[in-house]
Coordinates of C-alpha atoms and ligand atoms in Angstrom, one line a residue:
X17 CA -34.3 -36.2 0.6
X18 CA -35.5 -32.8 1.6
X19 CA -33.7 -29.8 0.0
X20 CA -30.9 -28.2 2.0
X21 CA -32.3 -25.3 4.1
X22 CA -32.2 -21.9 2.4
X23 CA -29.8 -19.3 3.8
X24 CA -32.0 -16.3 4.3
X25 CA -29.0 -14.0 3.7
X26 CA -28.9 -15.3 0.1
X27 CA -32.3 -13.7 -0.7
X28 CA -33.2 -10.2 -1.9
X29 CA -36.4 -8.8 -0.3
X30 CA -38.4 -9.7 -3.4
X31 CA -37.0 -13.3 -3.4
X32 CA -37.9 -13.6 0.2
X33 CA -41.5 -12.5 -0.5
X34 CA -41.8 -15.1 -3.2
X35 CA -40.3 -17.8 -1.0
X36 CA -42.8 -17.1 1.8
X37 CA -45.6 -17.7 -0.7
X38 CA -43.9 -21.0 -1.8
X39 CA -43.9 -22.1 1.8
X40 CA -47.6 -21.4 2.0
X41 CA -47.2 -18.3 4.1
X42 CA -48.6 -14.8 3.7
X43 CA -46.1 -12.5 2.0
X44 CA -47.3 -9.8 4.4
X45 CA -44.7 -11.2 6.8
X46 CA -41.9 -10.3 4.5
X47 CA -41.4 -6.8 5.8
X48 CA -41.3 -7.9 9.4
X49 CA -38.9 -10.7 8.7
X50 CA -36.6 -8.4 6.6
X51 CA -36.6 -6.0 9.5
X52 CA -35.5 -8.7 11.9
X53 CA -32.8 -9.8 9.5
X54 CA -31.2 -6.4 8.7
X55 CA -32.4 -3.8 11.1
X56 CA -32.7 -5.7 14.4
X57 CA -29.9 -8.1 13.2
X58 CA -31.6 -11.0 15.0
X59 CA -29.3 -14.0 15.6
X60 CA -32.0 -16.8 15.7
X61 CA -35.6 -17.4 14.7
X62 CA -36.3 -17.4 18.5
X63 CA -35.3 -13.7 18.5
X64 CA -38.2 -12.9 16.1
X65 CA -41.1 -12.9 18.6
X66 CA -43.4 -10.8 16.5
X67 CA -43.6 -13.4 13.7
X68 CA -46.5 -15.8 14.3
X69 CA -45.5 -19.2 15.6
X70 CA -46.6 -20.9 12.3
X71 CA -44.2 -18.7 10.3
X72 CA -41.3 -19.4 12.6
X73 CA -42.0 -23.1 12.5
X74 CA -41.9 -23.0 8.6
X75 CA -38.7 -21.0 8.7
X76 CA -37.1 -23.4 11.1
X77 CA -38.1 -26.3 8.8
X78 CA -36.9 -24.9 5.5
X79 CA -34.5 -22.1 6.1
X80 CA -31.5 -21.0 8.2
X81 CA -29.7 -17.9 9.2
X82 CA -26.3 -18.2 7.7
X83 CA -24.5 -16.5 10.6
X84 CA -20.8 -16.8 10.5
X85 CA -19.2 -18.0 13.7
X86 CA -16.3 -16.0 15.0
X87 CA -13.3 -18.3 15.3
X88 CA -11.0 -15.5 16.4
X89 CA -11.2 -11.7 17.0
X90 CA -8.2 -9.5 17.2
X91 CA -7.8 -5.8 18.0
X92 CA -5.1 -3.7 16.6
X93 CA -3.0 -1.5 19.0
X94 CA -4.0 1.4 16.8
X95 CA -7.4 1.4 18.4
X96 CA -9.2 1.7 15.0
X97 CA -9.0 -1.8 13.5
X98 CA -10.5 -5.1 14.5
X99 CA -10.1 -8.3 12.5
X100 CA -12.5 -11.3 12.6
X101 CA -11.7 -14.8 11.5
X102 CA -15.0 -16.2 10.5
X103 CA -15.8 -19.9 10.0
X104 CA -17.8 -21.1 7.0
X105 CA -20.0 -24.2 6.9
X106 CA -17.5 -26.3 5.1
X107 CA -14.7 -25.6 7.6
X108 CA -13.1 -23.0 5.3
X109 CA -12.6 -19.6 6.9
X110 CA -12.3 -16.0 5.8
X111 CA -11.3 -12.7 7.3
X112 CA -13.3 -9.6 7.7
X113 CA -12.0 -6.3 9.0
X114 CA -13.9 -3.6 11.0
X115 CA -12.3 -0.2 10.4
X116 CA -13.1 3.1 12.2
X117 CA -11.0 5.4 10.3
X118 CA -12.5 8.7 9.2
X119 CA -15.1 8.7 12.0
X120 CA -17.1 6.3 10.0
X121 CA -17.4 2.5 10.4
X122 CA -16.4 0.6 7.3
X123 CA -16.4 -3.2 6.9
X124 CA -13.7 -4.7 4.6
X125 CA -15.2 -7.9 3.4
X126 CA -14.1 -10.9 1.4
X127 CA -15.5 -12.3 -1.8
X128 CA -13.6 -15.6 -2.0
X129 CA -11.7 -18.1 0.1
X130 CA -8.2 -17.3 -1.1
X131 CA -7.6 -15.8 -4.6
X132 CA -6.6 -17.2 -7.9
X133 CA -4.9 -14.1 -9.2
X134 CA -1.5 -14.6 -7.5
X135 CA -0.3 -11.0 -7.1
X136 CA 3.2 -11.5 -5.7
X137 CA 3.0 -9.2 -2.7
X138 CA -0.5 -10.3 -1.5
X139 CA -0.9 -12.8 1.3
X140 CA -4.3 -13.9 -0.1
X141 CA -2.7 -14.5 -3.5
X142 CA 0.1 -16.4 -1.8
X143 CA -2.4 -18.8 -0.2
X144 CA -4.0 -19.7 -3.6
X145 CA -7.7 -20.2 -4.5
X146 CA -10.1 -22.4 -2.6
X147 CA -13.6 -21.3 -3.6
X148 CA -16.0 -18.5 -4.4
X149 CA -18.2 -17.2 -1.5
X150 CA -22.0 -17.4 -1.9
X151 CA -23.9 -14.1 -1.8
X152 CA -25.2 -15.0 1.6
X153 CA -21.7 -15.5 2.9
X154 CA -20.7 -12.0 1.6
X155 CA -23.9 -10.4 3.1
X156 CA -23.3 -12.3 6.4
X157 CA -19.9 -10.5 6.9
X158 CA -21.6 -7.1 6.8
X159 CA -24.3 -8.3 9.1
X160 CA -21.6 -9.6 11.4
X161 CA -19.9 -6.2 11.7
X162 CA -23.2 -4.4 12.1
X163 CA -24.3 -6.8 14.8
X164 CA -20.9 -6.5 16.6
X165 CA -21.4 -2.7 16.7
X166 CA -24.9 -3.2 18.1
X167 CA -23.7 -5.7 20.8
X168 CA -21.0 -3.4 21.9
X169 CA -23.6 -0.6 22.1
X170 CA -21.6 1.6 19.8
X171 CA -23.5 4.7 18.7
X172 CA -22.2 4.3 15.1
X173 CA -23.8 2.2 12.5
X174 CA -22.1 0.4 9.7
X175 CA -21.8 3.0 6.9
X176 CA -19.6 1.7 4.2
X177 CA -18.5 -1.6 2.8
X178 CA -15.3 -2.1 0.8
X179 CA -14.9 -5.3 -1.2
X180 CA -11.2 -5.3 -0.6
X181 CA -10.8 -8.3 1.7
X182 CA -9.8 -11.8 0.5
X183 CA -10.4 -12.6 -3.1
X184 CA -11.1 -10.9 -6.5
X185 CA -14.7 -9.7 -6.5
X186 CA -15.0 -9.6 -10.3
X187 CA -13.9 -13.3 -10.5
X188 CA -17.1 -14.0 -8.5
X189 CA -19.3 -11.5 -10.3
X190 CA -22.8 -13.1 -9.9
X191 CA -22.6 -13.7 -6.2
X192 CA -20.9 -10.3 -5.5
X193 CA -23.6 -8.4 -7.4
X194 CA -26.4 -10.4 -5.8
X195 CA -24.9 -9.5 -2.4
X196 CA -24.7 -5.8 -3.4
X197 CA -28.4 -5.9 -4.2
X198 CA -29.2 -7.2 -0.7
X199 CA -26.8 -4.8 1.1
X200 CA -28.1 -1.7 -0.7
X201 CA -31.8 -2.4 0.1
X202 CA -33.1 0.8 1.8
X203 CA -35.3 -1.2 4.2
X204 CA -32.2 -3.1 5.4
X205 CA -28.6 -2.3 5.7
X206 CA -29.1 0.5 3.2
X207 CA -25.5 0.4 1.9
X208 CA -26.6 2.2 -1.2
X209 CA -24.9 3.8 -4.2
X210 CA -22.2 5.8 -2.5
X211 CA -21.4 3.3 0.2
X212 CA -19.9 0.2 -1.5
X213 CA -16.5 0.2 -3.1
X214 CA -15.3 -2.8 -5.1
X215 CA -11.6 -3.2 -5.8
X216 CA -10.5 -5.3 -8.8
X217 CA -7.1 -6.5 -10.0
X218 CA -8.3 -5.5 -13.5
X219 CA -10.7 -8.2 -14.8
X220 CA -11.5 -6.4 -18.0
X221 CA -14.8 -8.3 -18.9
X222 CA -16.0 -7.6 -15.3
X223 CA -15.3 -3.9 -15.5
X224 CA -17.2 -3.6 -18.9
X225 CA -20.1 -5.6 -17.4
X226 CA -20.2 -3.3 -14.4
X227 CA -20.4 -0.4 -16.7
X228 CA -23.1 -1.9 -18.9
X229 CA -25.2 -2.9 -16.0
X230 CA -24.6 0.4 -14.2
X231 CA -24.1 -1.3 -10.9
X232 CA -24.3 1.1 -7.9
X233 CA -20.7 0.7 -6.6
X234 CA -17.6 2.7 -6.6
X235 CA -14.8 1.1 -8.6
X236 CA -11.2 0.8 -7.6
X237 CA -8.6 -0.7 -10.0
X238 CA -5.3 -2.1 -8.8
X239 CA -2.7 -0.7 -11.1
X240 CA 0.7 -0.8 -9.3
X241 CA 2.7 -0.3 -12.5
X242 CA 2.3 1.9 -15.6
X243 CA 3.9 -0.4 -18.2
X244 CA 2.7 -3.9 -19.2
X245 CA 6.1 -5.6 -18.4
X246 CA 6.4 -4.0 -14.9
X247 CA 2.7 -4.7 -14.2
X248 CA 2.8 -8.4 -15.3
X249 CA 5.8 -9.0 -13.0
X250 CA 3.7 -7.9 -10.0
X251 CA 0.2 -8.9 -11.1
X252 CA 0.2 -12.1 -13.2
X253 CA -3.5 -11.5 -14.2
X254 CA -2.1 -8.6 -16.4
X255 CA -0.9 -11.3 -18.9
X256 CA -4.6 -12.2 -19.4
X257 CA -5.9 -8.6 -19.4
X258 CA -3.0 -6.4 -20.6
X259 CA -2.6 -2.8 -19.5
X260 CA -3.9 -1.2 -22.7
X261 CA -7.1 -3.3 -22.6
X262 CA -7.5 -2.5 -19.0
X263 CA -7.2 1.3 -19.5
X264 CA -9.6 1.1 -22.5
X265 CA -12.1 -0.7 -20.2
X266 CA -11.6 2.0 -17.5
X267 CA -12.2 4.7 -20.0
X268 CA -15.4 3.0 -21.2
X269 CA -16.5 2.6 -17.5
X270 CA -15.9 6.3 -16.7
X271 CA -17.7 7.4 -19.9
X272 CA -20.7 5.2 -19.4
X273 CA -21.2 5.7 -15.7
X274 CA -19.7 9.2 -15.4
X275 CA -18.0 8.0 -12.3
X276 CA -14.4 8.6 -11.3
X277 CA -12.3 5.5 -10.7
X278 CA -9.9 5.0 -7.8
X279 CA -6.5 3.6 -9.0
X280 CA -4.6 1.7 -6.3
X281 CA -0.8 1.7 -6.3
X282 CA 1.0 -0.3 -3.8
X283 CA 4.3 1.6 -3.2
X284 CA 7.3 -0.8 -3.1
X285 CA 10.7 0.8 -2.4
X286 CA 12.9 0.8 -5.4
X287 CA 10.4 -1.0 -7.5
X288 CA 7.6 1.4 -8.5
X289 CA 8.1 4.5 -6.3
X290 CA 10.5 6.7 -8.3
X291 CA 9.8 10.1 -9.9
X292 CA 9.9 8.3 -13.2
X293 CA 7.1 5.9 -12.1
X294 CA 5.0 8.8 -10.8
X295 CA 5.3 10.5 -14.3
X296 CA 4.4 7.3 -16.0
X297 CA 1.2 6.8 -14.1
X298 CA 0.5 10.6 -14.5
X299 CA 0.7 10.1 -18.3
X300 CA -1.5 7.0 -18.1
X301 CA -4.2 8.8 -16.2
X302 CA -4.0 12.2 -17.8
X303 CA -7.5 13.4 -18.6
X304 CA -9.3 10.6 -16.9
X305 CA -11.6 11.1 -13.9
X306 CA -9.2 9.5 -11.5
X307 CA -8.0 9.5 -7.9
X308 CA -4.9 7.5 -6.9
X309 CA -4.7 5.6 -3.7
X310 CA -1.1 5.0 -2.7
X311 CA -0.7 2.1 -0.4
X312 CA 2.8 1.6 1.2
X313 CA 3.6 -2.1 0.9
X314 CA 2.4 -4.1 3.9
X315 CA 4.6 -7.1 4.9
X316 CA 3.6 -10.6 3.9
X317 CA 5.4 -13.9 4.4
X318 CA 5.9 -14.6 0.7
X319 CA 7.4 -11.3 -0.5
X320 CA 10.6 -9.6 0.5
X321 CA 10.0 -6.0 -0.8
X322 CA 10.0 -3.0 1.6
X323 CA 7.4 -0.2 1.8
X324 CA 8.3 3.2 0.3
X325 CA 9.5 5.7 2.8
X326 CA 7.1 8.6 3.5
X327 CA 9.3 11.2 1.8
X328 CA 9.3 9.2 -1.5
X329 CA 5.5 8.8 -1.2
X330 CA 5.1 12.5 -0.7
X331 CA 7.2 13.2 -3.7
X332 CA 5.2 10.8 -5.8
X333 CA 2.0 12.6 -4.7
X334 CA 3.5 16.0 -5.5
X335 CA 4.4 15.0 -9.0
X336 CA 1.0 13.6 -9.7
X337 CA -0.7 16.7 -8.4
X338 CA 1.6 19.4 -9.8
X339 CA 2.6 18.0 -13.2
X340 CA -0.6 16.1 -14.0
X341 CA -3.4 17.5 -11.9
X342 CA -4.1 14.0 -10.5
X343 CA -5.3 13.8 -6.9
X344 CA -3.9 11.1 -4.6
X345 CA -4.0 10.0 -1.0
X346 CA -1.5 7.9 0.9
X347 CA -3.2 5.1 2.8
X348 CA -2.4 5.3 6.5
X349 CA -0.7 2.1 7.7
X350 CA -3.2 0.7 10.1
X351 CA -4.0 -2.8 11.5
X352 CA -0.5 -4.0 10.4
X353 CA 0.3 -5.4 13.9
X354 CA -2.7 -7.8 13.5
X355 CA -2.1 -8.4 9.8
X356 CA -5.3 -6.7 8.9
X357 CA -3.8 -4.2 6.3
X358 CA -4.3 -4.3 2.6
X359 CA -3.1 -7.6 1.1
X360 CA -2.4 -9.2 4.5
X361 CA -5.5 -11.3 4.9
X362 CA -4.9 -15.1 4.7
X363 CA -6.1 -18.2 6.5
X364 CA -4.6 -21.6 6.9
X365 CA -6.2 -24.3 4.8
X366 CA -9.4 -25.7 6.5
Ligands
SAH412 N1 -8.6 -8.5 -5.3 C1 -8.8 -7.1 -5.2 C2 -9.2 -6.5 -3.9 C3 -8.4 -7.0 -2.7 S1 -6.8 -6.4 -2.4 C4 -7.7 -6.3 -5.8 O1 -6.6 -6.9 -6.0 O2 -7.9 -5.1 -6.1 C5 -7.0 -4.6 -2.0 C6 -5.8 -3.8 -2.4 O3 -4.6 -4.2 -1.6 C7 -5.4 -4.1 -3.9 O4 -5.1 -2.8 -4.5 C8 -4.1 -4.9 -3.7 O5 -3.3 -4.8 -4.8 C9 -3.5 -4.3 -2.5 N2 -2.5 -5.1 -1.8 C10 -2.3 -6.4 -1.9 N3 -1.3 -6.8 -1.2 C11 -0.7 -5.7 -0.6 C12 0.3 -5.5 0.3 N4 1.1 -6.5 0.7 N5 0.6 -4.2 0.7 C13 -0.2 -3.2 0.3 N6 -1.2 -3.4 -0.6 C14 -1.5 -4.6 -1.0
SF4_413 FE1 -6.1 -11.5 -5.3 FE2 -6.3 -8.9 -5.0 FE3 -4.5 -10.3 -3.6 FE4 -4.2 -9.9 -6.2 S1 -4.2 -8.3 -4.6 S2 -3.9 -11.8 -5.1 S3 -6.3 -10.0 -6.9 S4 -6.7 -10.5 -3.4

């Protein structure tokens, strides 16, 4: 049996060069091929006319372009958000979101089909875990968004990627980091150091490994509560990685990388949005290089809580700023009408 065709989106530029040699081809073609993949965003081998016929024939025989088919595409009435339901080869599906918020185009991409972490208020958590995504499936989502912009003749290019879609990226560390290496390549999508943000539920070994390996990503940590008991009730993963261990890992991360961490706090009315809660998180983050992202709860089928009112959110921000010198922003509620907001991504089982 011949081996399954290689997904070209699974390879770094160096790996592609090595692979060309294995196929008996001149590695000289690597630069041109890479350009077709990530600058011209070619959608077939036929759309690579400058490669010699022999090279294209070899590619056709041994490789594939792991393009993700659009099963559905939905635009939010806010005019800024578009959600793609993308099919994978095994009939599973994922969601990817294109956001045009601060004048820049950002892709919110998924790292797993479903999620094993079970946060009570998250639609992805509510659907459970199916599988990890391969690096090529993560890369293909960014390519999908970049190509959609090109096809629509939009003047803007894809500038940022946030790993905040479906799944827990640090639960799928190897594939996610391999994808980051491909996404950041200067000769390709060039989503380098300041352009990729990874959000984690708080996988302590993953945070320490990120620090050790000095990976070129911004880190966001989902906190949501400032005591172990309150956090464990919202985020079951906190039982495995308790709050004190998480904060120690965050401290190590910031000391090693000299980077600030974004701390996410989903604001749920009457649950974690009082002045007392604001002071507790202020105490927890005092002296740390931190910025807090406050996310008013988005509705999901499996959780009955309500989002904090804007006045309470402002008060929370005020306390953090004035009493603790901690900066925060309140996430605008966008894409909610098409369930493309934080924590709303979910797909029916394939
Ligand atoms: N698994 C990662 C990244 C994906 S979720 C993580 O948990 O960090 C991105 C952010 O959305 C997280 O901070 C998550 O806690 C938050 N979130 C999940 N469900 C939400 C909801 N219903 N409303 C608002 N934010 C939510
Ligand atoms: Fe998974 Fe993140 Fe959702 Fe928690 S919030 S269930 S970690 S995707």
